[in-house]
Tab-separated table of C-alpha atoms in Angstrom:
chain	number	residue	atom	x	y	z
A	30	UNK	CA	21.325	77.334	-8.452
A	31	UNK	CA	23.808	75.707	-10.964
A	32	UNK	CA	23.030	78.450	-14.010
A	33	UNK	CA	25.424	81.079	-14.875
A	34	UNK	CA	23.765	84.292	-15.866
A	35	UNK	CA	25.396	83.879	-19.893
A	36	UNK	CA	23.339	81.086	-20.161
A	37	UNK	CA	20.224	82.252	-17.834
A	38	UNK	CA	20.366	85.470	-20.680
A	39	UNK	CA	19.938	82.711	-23.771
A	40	UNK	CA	17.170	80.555	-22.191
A	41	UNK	CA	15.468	83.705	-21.700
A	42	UNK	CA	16.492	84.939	-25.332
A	43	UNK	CA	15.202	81.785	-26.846
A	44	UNK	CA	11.804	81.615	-24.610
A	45	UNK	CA	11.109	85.224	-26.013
A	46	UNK	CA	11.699	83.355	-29.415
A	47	UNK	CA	9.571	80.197	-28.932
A	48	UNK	CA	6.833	82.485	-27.769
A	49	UNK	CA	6.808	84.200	-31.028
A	50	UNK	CA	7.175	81.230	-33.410
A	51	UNK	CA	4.612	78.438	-31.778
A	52	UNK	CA	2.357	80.914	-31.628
A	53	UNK	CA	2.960	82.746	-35.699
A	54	UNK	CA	3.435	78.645	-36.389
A	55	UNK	CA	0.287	77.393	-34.937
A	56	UNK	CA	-1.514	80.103	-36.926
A	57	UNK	CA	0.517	79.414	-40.114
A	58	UNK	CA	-0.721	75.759	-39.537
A	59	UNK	CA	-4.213	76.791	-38.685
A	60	UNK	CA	-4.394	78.599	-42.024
A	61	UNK	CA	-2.838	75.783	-44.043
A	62	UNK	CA	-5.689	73.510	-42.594
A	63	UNK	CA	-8.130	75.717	-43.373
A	64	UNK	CA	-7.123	76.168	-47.231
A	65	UNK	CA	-6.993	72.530	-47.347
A	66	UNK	CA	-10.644	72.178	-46.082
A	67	UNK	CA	-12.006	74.796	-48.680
A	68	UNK	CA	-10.103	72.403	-51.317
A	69	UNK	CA	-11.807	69.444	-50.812
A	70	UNK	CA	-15.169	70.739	-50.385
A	71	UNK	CA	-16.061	69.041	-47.552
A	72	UNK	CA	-18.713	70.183	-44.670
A	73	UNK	CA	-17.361	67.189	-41.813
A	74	UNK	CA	-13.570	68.405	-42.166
A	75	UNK	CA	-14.743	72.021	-42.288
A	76	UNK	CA	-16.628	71.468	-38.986
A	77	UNK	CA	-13.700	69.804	-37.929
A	78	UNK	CA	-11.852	72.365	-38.658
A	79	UNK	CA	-13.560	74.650	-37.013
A	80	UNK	CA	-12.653	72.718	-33.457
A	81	UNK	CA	-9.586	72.589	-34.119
A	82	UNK	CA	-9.326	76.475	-34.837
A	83	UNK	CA	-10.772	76.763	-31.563
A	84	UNK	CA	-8.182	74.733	-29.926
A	85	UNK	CA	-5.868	76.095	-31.626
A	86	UNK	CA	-6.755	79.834	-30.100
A	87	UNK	CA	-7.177	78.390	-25.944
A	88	UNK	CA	-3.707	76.659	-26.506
A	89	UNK	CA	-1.940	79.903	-27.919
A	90	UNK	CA	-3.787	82.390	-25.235
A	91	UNK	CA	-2.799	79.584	-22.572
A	92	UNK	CA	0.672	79.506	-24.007
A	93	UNK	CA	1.243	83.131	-24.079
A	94	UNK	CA	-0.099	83.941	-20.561
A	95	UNK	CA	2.469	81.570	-19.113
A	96	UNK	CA	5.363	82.093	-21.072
A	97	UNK	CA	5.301	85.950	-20.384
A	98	UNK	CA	5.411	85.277	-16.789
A	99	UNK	CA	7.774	82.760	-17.194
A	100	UNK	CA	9.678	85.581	-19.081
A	101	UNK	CA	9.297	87.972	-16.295
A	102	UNK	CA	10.460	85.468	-13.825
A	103	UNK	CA	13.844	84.957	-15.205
A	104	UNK	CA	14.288	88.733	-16.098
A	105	UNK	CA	14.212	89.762	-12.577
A	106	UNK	CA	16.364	86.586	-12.008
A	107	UNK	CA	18.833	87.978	-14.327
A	108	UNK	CA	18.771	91.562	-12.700
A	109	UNK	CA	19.464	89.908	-9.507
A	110	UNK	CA	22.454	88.395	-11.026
A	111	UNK	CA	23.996	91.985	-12.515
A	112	UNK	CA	23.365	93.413	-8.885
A	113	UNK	CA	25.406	90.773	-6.951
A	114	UNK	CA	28.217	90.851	-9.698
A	115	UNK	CA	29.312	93.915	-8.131
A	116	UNK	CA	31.588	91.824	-6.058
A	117	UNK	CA	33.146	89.566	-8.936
A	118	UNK	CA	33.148	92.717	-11.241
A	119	UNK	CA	35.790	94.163	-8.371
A	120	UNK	CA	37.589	90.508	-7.461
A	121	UNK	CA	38.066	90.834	-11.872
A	122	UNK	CA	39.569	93.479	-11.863
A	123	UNK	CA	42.142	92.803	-9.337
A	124	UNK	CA	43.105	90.090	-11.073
A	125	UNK	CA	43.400	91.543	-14.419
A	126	UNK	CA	45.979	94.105	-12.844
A	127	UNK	CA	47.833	91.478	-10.801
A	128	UNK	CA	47.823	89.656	-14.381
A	129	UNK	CA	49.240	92.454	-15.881
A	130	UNK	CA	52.234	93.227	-13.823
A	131	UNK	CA	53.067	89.403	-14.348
A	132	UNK	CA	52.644	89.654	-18.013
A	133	UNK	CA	54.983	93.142	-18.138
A	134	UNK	CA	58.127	91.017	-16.361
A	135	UNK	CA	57.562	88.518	-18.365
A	136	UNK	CA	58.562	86.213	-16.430
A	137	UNK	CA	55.029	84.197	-15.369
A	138	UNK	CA	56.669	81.241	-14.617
A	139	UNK	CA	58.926	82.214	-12.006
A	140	UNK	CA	56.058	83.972	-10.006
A	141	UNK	CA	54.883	82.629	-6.971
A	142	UNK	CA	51.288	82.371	-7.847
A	143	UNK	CA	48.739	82.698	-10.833
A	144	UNK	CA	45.428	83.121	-11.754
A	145	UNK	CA	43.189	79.707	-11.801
A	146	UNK	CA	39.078	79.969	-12.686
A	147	UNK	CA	37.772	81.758	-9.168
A	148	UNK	CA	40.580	83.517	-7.427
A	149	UNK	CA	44.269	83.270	-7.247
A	150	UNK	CA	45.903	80.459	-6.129
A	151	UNK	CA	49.341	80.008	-4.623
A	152	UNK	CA	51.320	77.162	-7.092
A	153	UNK	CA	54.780	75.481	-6.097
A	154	UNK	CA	58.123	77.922	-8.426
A	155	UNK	CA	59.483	74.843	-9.711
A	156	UNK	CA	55.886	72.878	-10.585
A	157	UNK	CA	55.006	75.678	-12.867
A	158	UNK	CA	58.277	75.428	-14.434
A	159	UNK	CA	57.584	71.955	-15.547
A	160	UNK	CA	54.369	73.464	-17.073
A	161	UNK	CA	52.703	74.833	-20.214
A	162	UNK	CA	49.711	77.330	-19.410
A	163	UNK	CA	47.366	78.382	-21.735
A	164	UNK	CA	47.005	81.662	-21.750
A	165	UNK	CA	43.109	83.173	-23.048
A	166	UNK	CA	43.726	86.266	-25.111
A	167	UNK	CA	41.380	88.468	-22.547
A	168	UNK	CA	44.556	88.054	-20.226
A	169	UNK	CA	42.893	85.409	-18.134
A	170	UNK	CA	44.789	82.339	-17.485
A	171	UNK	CA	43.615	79.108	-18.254
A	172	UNK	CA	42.506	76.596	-14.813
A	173	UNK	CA	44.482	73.662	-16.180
A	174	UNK	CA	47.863	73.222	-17.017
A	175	UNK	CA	49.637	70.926	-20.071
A	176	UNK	CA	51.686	69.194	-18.480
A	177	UNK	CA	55.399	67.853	-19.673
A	178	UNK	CA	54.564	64.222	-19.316
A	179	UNK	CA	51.506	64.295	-20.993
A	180	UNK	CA	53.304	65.992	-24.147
A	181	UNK	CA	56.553	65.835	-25.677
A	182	UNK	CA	58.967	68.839	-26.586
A	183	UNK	CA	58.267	69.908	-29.766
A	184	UNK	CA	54.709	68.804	-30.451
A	185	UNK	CA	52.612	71.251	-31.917
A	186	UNK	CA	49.990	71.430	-29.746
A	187	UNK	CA	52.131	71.941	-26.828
A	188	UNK	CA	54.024	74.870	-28.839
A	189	UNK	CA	51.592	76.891	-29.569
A	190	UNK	CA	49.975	77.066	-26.249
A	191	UNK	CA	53.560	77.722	-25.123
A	192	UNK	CA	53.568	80.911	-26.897
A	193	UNK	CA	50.954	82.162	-24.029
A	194	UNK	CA	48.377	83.877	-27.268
A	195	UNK	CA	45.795	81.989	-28.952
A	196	UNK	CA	44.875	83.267	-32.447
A	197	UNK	CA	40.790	83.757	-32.455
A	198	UNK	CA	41.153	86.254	-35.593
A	199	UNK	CA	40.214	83.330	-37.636
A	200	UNK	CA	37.295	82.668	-35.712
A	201	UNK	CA	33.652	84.984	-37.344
A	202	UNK	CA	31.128	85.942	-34.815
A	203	UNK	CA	27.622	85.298	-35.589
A	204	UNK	CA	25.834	87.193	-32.466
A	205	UNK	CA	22.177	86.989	-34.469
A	206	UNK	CA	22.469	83.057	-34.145
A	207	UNK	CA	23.936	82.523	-30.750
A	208	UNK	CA	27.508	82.067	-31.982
A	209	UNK	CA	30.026	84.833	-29.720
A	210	UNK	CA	33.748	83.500	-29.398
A	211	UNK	CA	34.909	83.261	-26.144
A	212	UNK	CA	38.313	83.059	-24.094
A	213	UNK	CA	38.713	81.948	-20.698
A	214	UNK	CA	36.102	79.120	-20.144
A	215	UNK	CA	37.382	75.591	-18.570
A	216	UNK	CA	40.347	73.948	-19.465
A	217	UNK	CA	41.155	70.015	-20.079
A	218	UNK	CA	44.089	68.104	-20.292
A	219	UNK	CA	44.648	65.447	-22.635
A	220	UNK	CA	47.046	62.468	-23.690
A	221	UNK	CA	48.308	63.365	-27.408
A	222	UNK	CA	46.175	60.317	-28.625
A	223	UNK	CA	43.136	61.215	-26.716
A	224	UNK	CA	43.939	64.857	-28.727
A	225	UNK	CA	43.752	62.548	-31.931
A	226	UNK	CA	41.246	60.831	-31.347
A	227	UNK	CA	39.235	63.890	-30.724
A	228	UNK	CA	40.640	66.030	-33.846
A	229	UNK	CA	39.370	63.000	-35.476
A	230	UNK	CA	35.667	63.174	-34.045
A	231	UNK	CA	35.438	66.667	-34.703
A	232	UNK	CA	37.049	66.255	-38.546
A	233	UNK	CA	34.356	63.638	-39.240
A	234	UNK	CA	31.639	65.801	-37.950
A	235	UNK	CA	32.351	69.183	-39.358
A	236	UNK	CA	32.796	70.822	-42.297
A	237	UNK	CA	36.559	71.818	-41.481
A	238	UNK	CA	35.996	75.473	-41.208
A	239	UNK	CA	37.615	77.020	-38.446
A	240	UNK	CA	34.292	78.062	-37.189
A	241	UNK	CA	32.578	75.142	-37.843
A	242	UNK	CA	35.019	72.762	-36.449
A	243	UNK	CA	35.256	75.164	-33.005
A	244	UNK	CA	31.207	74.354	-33.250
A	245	UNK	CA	31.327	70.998	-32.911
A	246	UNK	CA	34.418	70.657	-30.210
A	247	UNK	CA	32.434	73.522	-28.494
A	248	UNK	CA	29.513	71.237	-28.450
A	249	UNK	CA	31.340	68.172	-26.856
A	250	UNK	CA	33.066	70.508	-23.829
A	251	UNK	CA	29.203	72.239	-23.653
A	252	UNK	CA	27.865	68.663	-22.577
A	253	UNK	CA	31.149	67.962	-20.268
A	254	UNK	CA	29.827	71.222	-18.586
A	255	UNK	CA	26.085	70.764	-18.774
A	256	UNK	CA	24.986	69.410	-15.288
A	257	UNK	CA	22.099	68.256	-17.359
A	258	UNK	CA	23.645	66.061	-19.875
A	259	UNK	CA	24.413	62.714	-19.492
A	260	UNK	CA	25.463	61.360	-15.738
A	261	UNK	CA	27.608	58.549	-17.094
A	262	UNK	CA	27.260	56.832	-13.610
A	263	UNK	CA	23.285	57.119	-13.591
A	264	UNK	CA	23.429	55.618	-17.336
A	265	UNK	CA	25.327	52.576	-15.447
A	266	UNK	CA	28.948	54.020	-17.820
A	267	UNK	CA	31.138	53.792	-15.119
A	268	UNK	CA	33.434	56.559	-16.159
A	269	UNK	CA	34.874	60.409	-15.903
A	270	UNK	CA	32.503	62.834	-17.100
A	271	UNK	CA	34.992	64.584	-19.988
A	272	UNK	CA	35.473	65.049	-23.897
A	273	UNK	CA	36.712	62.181	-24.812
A	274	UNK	CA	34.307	59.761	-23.007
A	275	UNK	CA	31.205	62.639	-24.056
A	276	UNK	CA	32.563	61.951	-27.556
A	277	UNK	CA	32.437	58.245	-27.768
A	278	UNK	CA	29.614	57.494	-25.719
A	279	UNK	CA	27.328	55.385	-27.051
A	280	UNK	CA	24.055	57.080	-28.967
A	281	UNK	CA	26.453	60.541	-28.587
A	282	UNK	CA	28.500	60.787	-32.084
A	283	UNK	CA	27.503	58.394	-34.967
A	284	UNK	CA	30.542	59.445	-36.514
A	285	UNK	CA	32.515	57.791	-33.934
A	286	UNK	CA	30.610	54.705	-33.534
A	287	UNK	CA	30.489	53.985	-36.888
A	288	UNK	CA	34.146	54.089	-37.703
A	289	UNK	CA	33.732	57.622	-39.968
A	290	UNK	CA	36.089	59.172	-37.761
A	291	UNK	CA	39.150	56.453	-38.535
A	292	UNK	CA	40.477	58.168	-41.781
A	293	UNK	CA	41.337	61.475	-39.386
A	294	UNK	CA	43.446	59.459	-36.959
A	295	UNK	CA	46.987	59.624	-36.420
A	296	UNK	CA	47.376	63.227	-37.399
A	297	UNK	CA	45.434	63.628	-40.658
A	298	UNK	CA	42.355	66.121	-39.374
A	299	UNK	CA	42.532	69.238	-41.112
A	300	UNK	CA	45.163	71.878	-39.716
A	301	UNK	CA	41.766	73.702	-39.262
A	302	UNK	CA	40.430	71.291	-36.998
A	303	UNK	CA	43.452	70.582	-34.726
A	304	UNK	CA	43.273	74.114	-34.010
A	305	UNK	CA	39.992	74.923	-33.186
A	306	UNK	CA	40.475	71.637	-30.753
A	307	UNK	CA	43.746	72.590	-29.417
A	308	UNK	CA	41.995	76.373	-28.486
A	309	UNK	CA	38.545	74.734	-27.518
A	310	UNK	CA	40.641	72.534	-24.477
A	311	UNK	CA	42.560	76.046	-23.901
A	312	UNK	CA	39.305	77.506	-23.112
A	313	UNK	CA	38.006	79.289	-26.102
A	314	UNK	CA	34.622	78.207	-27.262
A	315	UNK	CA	31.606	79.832	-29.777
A	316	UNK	CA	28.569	79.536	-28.688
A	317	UNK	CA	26.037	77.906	-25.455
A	318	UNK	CA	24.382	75.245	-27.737
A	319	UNK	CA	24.528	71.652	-26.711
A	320	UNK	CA	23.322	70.005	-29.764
A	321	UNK	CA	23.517	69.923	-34.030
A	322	UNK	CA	22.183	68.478	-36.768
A	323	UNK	CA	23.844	68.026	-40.255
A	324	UNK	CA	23.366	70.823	-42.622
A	325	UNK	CA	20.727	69.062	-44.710
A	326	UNK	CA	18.457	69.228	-41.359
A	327	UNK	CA	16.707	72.530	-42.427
A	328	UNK	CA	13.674	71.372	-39.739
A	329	UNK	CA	16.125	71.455	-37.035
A	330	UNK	CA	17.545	74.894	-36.641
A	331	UNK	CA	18.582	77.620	-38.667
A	332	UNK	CA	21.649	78.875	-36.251
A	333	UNK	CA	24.785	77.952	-38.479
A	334	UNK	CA	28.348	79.630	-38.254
A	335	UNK	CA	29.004	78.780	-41.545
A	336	UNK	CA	26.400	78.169	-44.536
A	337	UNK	CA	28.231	74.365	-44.838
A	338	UNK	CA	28.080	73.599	-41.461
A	339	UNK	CA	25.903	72.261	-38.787
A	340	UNK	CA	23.014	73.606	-37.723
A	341	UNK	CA	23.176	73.923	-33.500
A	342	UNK	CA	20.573	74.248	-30.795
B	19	UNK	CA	-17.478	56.074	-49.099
B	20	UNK	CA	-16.579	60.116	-49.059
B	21	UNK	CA	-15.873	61.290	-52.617
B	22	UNK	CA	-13.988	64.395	-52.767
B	23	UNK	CA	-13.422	66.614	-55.426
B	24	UNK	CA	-10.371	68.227	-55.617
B	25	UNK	CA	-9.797	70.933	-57.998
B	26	UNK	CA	-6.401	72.074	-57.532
B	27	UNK	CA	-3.915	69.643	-56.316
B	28	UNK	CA	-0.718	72.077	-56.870
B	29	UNK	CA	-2.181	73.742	-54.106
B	30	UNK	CA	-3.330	70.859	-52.049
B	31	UNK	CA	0.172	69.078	-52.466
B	32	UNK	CA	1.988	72.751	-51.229
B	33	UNK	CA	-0.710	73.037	-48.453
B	34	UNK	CA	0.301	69.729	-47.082
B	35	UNK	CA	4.116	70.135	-47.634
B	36	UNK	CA	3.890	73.150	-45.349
B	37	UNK	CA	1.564	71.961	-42.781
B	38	UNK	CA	4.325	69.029	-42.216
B	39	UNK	CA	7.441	71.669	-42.217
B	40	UNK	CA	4.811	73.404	-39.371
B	41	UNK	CA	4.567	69.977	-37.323
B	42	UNK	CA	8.567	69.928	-37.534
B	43	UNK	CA	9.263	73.431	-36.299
B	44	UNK	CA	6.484	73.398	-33.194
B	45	UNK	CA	8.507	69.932	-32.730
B	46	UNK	CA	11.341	71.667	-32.443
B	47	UNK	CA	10.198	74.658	-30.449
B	48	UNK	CA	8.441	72.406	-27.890
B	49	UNK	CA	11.280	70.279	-27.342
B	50	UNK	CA	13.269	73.823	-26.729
B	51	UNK	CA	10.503	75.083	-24.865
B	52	UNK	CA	10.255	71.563	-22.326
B	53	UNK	CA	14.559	72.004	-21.985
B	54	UNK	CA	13.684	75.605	-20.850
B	55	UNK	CA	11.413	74.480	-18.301
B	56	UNK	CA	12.958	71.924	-17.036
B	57	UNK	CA	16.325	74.304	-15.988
B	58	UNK	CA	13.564	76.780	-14.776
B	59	UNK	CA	12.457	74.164	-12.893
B	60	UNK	CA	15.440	72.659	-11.242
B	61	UNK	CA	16.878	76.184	-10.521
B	62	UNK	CA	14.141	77.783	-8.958
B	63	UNK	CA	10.618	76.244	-8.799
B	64	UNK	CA	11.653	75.200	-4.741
B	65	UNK	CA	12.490	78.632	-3.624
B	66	UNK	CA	9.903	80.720	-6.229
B	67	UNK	CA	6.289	79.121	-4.723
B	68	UNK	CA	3.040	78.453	-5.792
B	69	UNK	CA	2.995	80.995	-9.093
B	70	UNK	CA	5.600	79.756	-10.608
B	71	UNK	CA	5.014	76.176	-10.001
B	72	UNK	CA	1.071	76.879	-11.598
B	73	UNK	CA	3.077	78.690	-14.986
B	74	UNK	CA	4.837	75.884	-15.222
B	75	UNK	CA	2.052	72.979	-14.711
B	76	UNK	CA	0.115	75.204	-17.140
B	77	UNK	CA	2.891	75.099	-19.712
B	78	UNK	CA	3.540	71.192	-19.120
B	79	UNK	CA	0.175	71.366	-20.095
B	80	UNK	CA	0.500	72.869	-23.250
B	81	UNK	CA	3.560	71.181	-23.885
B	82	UNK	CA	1.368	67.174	-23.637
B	83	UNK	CA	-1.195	69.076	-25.959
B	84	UNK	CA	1.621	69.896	-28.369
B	85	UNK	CA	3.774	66.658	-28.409
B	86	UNK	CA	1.000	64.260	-27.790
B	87	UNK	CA	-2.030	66.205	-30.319
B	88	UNK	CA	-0.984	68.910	-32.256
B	89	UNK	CA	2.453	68.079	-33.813
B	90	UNK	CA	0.942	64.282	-34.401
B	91	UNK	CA	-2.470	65.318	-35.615
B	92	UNK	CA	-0.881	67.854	-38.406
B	93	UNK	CA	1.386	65.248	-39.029
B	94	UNK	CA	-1.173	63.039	-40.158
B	95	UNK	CA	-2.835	65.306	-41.809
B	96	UNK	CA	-0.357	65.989	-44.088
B	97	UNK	CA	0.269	62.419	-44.811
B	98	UNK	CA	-3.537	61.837	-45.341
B	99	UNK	CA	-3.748	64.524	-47.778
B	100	UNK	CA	-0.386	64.254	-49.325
B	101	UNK	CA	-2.322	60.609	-50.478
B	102	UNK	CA	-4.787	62.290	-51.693
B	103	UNK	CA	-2.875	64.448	-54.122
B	104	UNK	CA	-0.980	61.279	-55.298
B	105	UNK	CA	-4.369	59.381	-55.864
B	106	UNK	CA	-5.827	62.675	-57.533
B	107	UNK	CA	-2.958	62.881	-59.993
B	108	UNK	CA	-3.366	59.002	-60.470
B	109	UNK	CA	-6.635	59.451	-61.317
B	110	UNK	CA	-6.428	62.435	-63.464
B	111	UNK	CA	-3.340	60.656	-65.421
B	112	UNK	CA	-6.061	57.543	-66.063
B	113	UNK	CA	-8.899	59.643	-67.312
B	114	UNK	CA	-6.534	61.221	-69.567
B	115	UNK	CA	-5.921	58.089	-71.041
């Protein structure tokens, strides 16, 4: 099974949903046709109608039916989940303790071992020194490291990472509409141009709120993490599955392919923007969604983090 | 050739502009609601048996009858009568004159 149980819990959350509106939608619809029939006056569409009504009422029964079971199914999937978490609930704590009695010498980097995603792992004294973690502001360290020779003294991005706390206060939650920040998810290293290059993605494609920017850089690491997005190899892309090839994929970002992206480059995103990608590749993220639409796609979805923004599903 | 009367086209022309905002949203919902299935699917369908499999074929189902009927036929519909208002107006503008 390759689905964790946050993302089991909103599959299930949005089936609940789609139950409810195809079934209020196809009535809504039903209604509209019928109106329309009584305008014109006319017996054949009325009769018409009438089949269609009927179809109408076997496809929501048939829909219903099947969905609630559906429903049930993953419920008791998820309840099997929150009984075998006993076990990572306990191997947590430990090393939230362990994590604090690094924290209080402060002294992390001289330890012999830290926390990576799944269990502690025993890292070389003078490697770590030679490295920048990212540091979640749960207390969980980041799997990945920055390393020196992928960034130079003094670069910002380095810096503040270096300073082992990531600011989320600017970051809103928006629980109603799927969007929960979050610290402690995967990691990824990148050169300071691929960090450009992405800052400039994400500037093109957002509306430069912190929230909104975090959005769309969420939305790129989402599909890096999706086992279900795209398999560059089976696509015949010969290349690693991460951001920056997710970003400039073809038929992935328009933004990117057609050049909107250039005026961002070399440093001029938005502060707001290198931010949210700088704390997006240190692991903090806003919502599950894998997809958006500009704002002016009111068909598409109505979850937005910000009324300018995109609207994700 | 039908002649149809229509005596309010305010109402026709609103009718129609929510019937296609309708097709757009089951659109949407279906597409969420094949995504669903398909993780359902992968995840479980080999080691949950017959019943789930039979939800699922039933939902496929509904999902065809959706993508490939519904959304389309409403669609149309809309477009079909959404010509209808124009040509009413038209018409109304001419006799007018």
């Amino acid at each position: 099974m390759n689905i964790n149980l946050g993302e089991l819990i909103r599959l299930k959350n949005r089936l609940v949903d789609i139950d409810d509106n195809i079934s209020t939608t196809l009535s809504s619809a039903n209604a509209e046709v019928n109106n329309i029939s009584s305008l014109l006056s006319s017996s054949g569409l009325s009769n018409a109608c009438s089949i269609v009504e009927e179809e109408i009422s076997v496809l929501v029964y048939t829909l219903k039916t099947n969905l609630e079971k559906i429903e049930e199914f993953m419920s008791t999937q998820i309840n099997k989940y929150e009984i075998t978490n006993e076990e990572a609930v306990k191997e947590l704590k430990e090393l939230i303790n362990l994590l604090n009695s690094l924290s209080s010498d402060k002294n992390i980097y001289g330890n012999d071992s830290q926390f990576v995603a799944g269990g502690l792992k025993n890292i070389n004294t003078n490697a770590a020194l030679g490295e920048i973690t990212a540091v979640g502001v749960g207390g969980i360290v980041g799997e990945s490291m920055l390393t020196g020779s992928k960034f130079e003294q003094g670069n910002a991005f380095q810096n503040n990472n270096a300073n082992n706390q990531i600011d989320i206060s600017v970051y809103n939650n928006k629980p109603e509409y799927g969007f929960v920040v979050t610290t402690g998810n995967k990691t990824y290293n990148l050169t300071p141009e691929e960090y450009d290059l992405l800052c400039s993605i994400v500037a093109a494609e957002s509306d430069h709120s912190y929230d909104d920017a975090l959005g769309v850089v969420t939305t790129i690491l989402n599909r890096c993490e999706d086992p279900n997005w795209i398999n560059f190899v089976e696509i015949g892309y010969h290349m690693e599955n991460n951001p920056i090839n997710q970003a400039t994929c073809p038929h992935q970002f328009v933004v990117y392919q057609h050049g909107l992206n250039q005026r961002f480059l070399n440093g001029n995103a938005p502060e707001s923007v290198q931010k949210a990608v700088m704390d997006a590749l240190a692991g903090v993220r806003n919502h599950d969604y894998l997809s958006f639409r500009s704002n002016d796609s009111t068909g598409y979805s109505w979850n937005m983090i910000t009324d300018t923004g995109n609207r994700y599903l | 050739m039908a002649i149809y009367s229509i005596t309010d086209v305010n109402n026709l022309e609103e009718s129609s502009s929510n019937l296609s905002s309708y097709a757009q949203t089951l659109q949407n919902d279906t597409e969420s609601l094949a995504y669903i299935l398909k993780m359902v699917k992968e995840n479980w369908q080999n080691e949950a048996g017959a019943d789930l499999a039979s939800y699922i074929y039933e939902l496929q189902s509904c999902i065809n009858s959706l993508s490939n009927t519904i959304v389309p036929t409403l669609n149309k519909f809309s477009k079909t009568m959404n010509i209808l208002a124009q040509e009413t107006r038209i018409n109304q503008n001419n006799t007018m004159n």
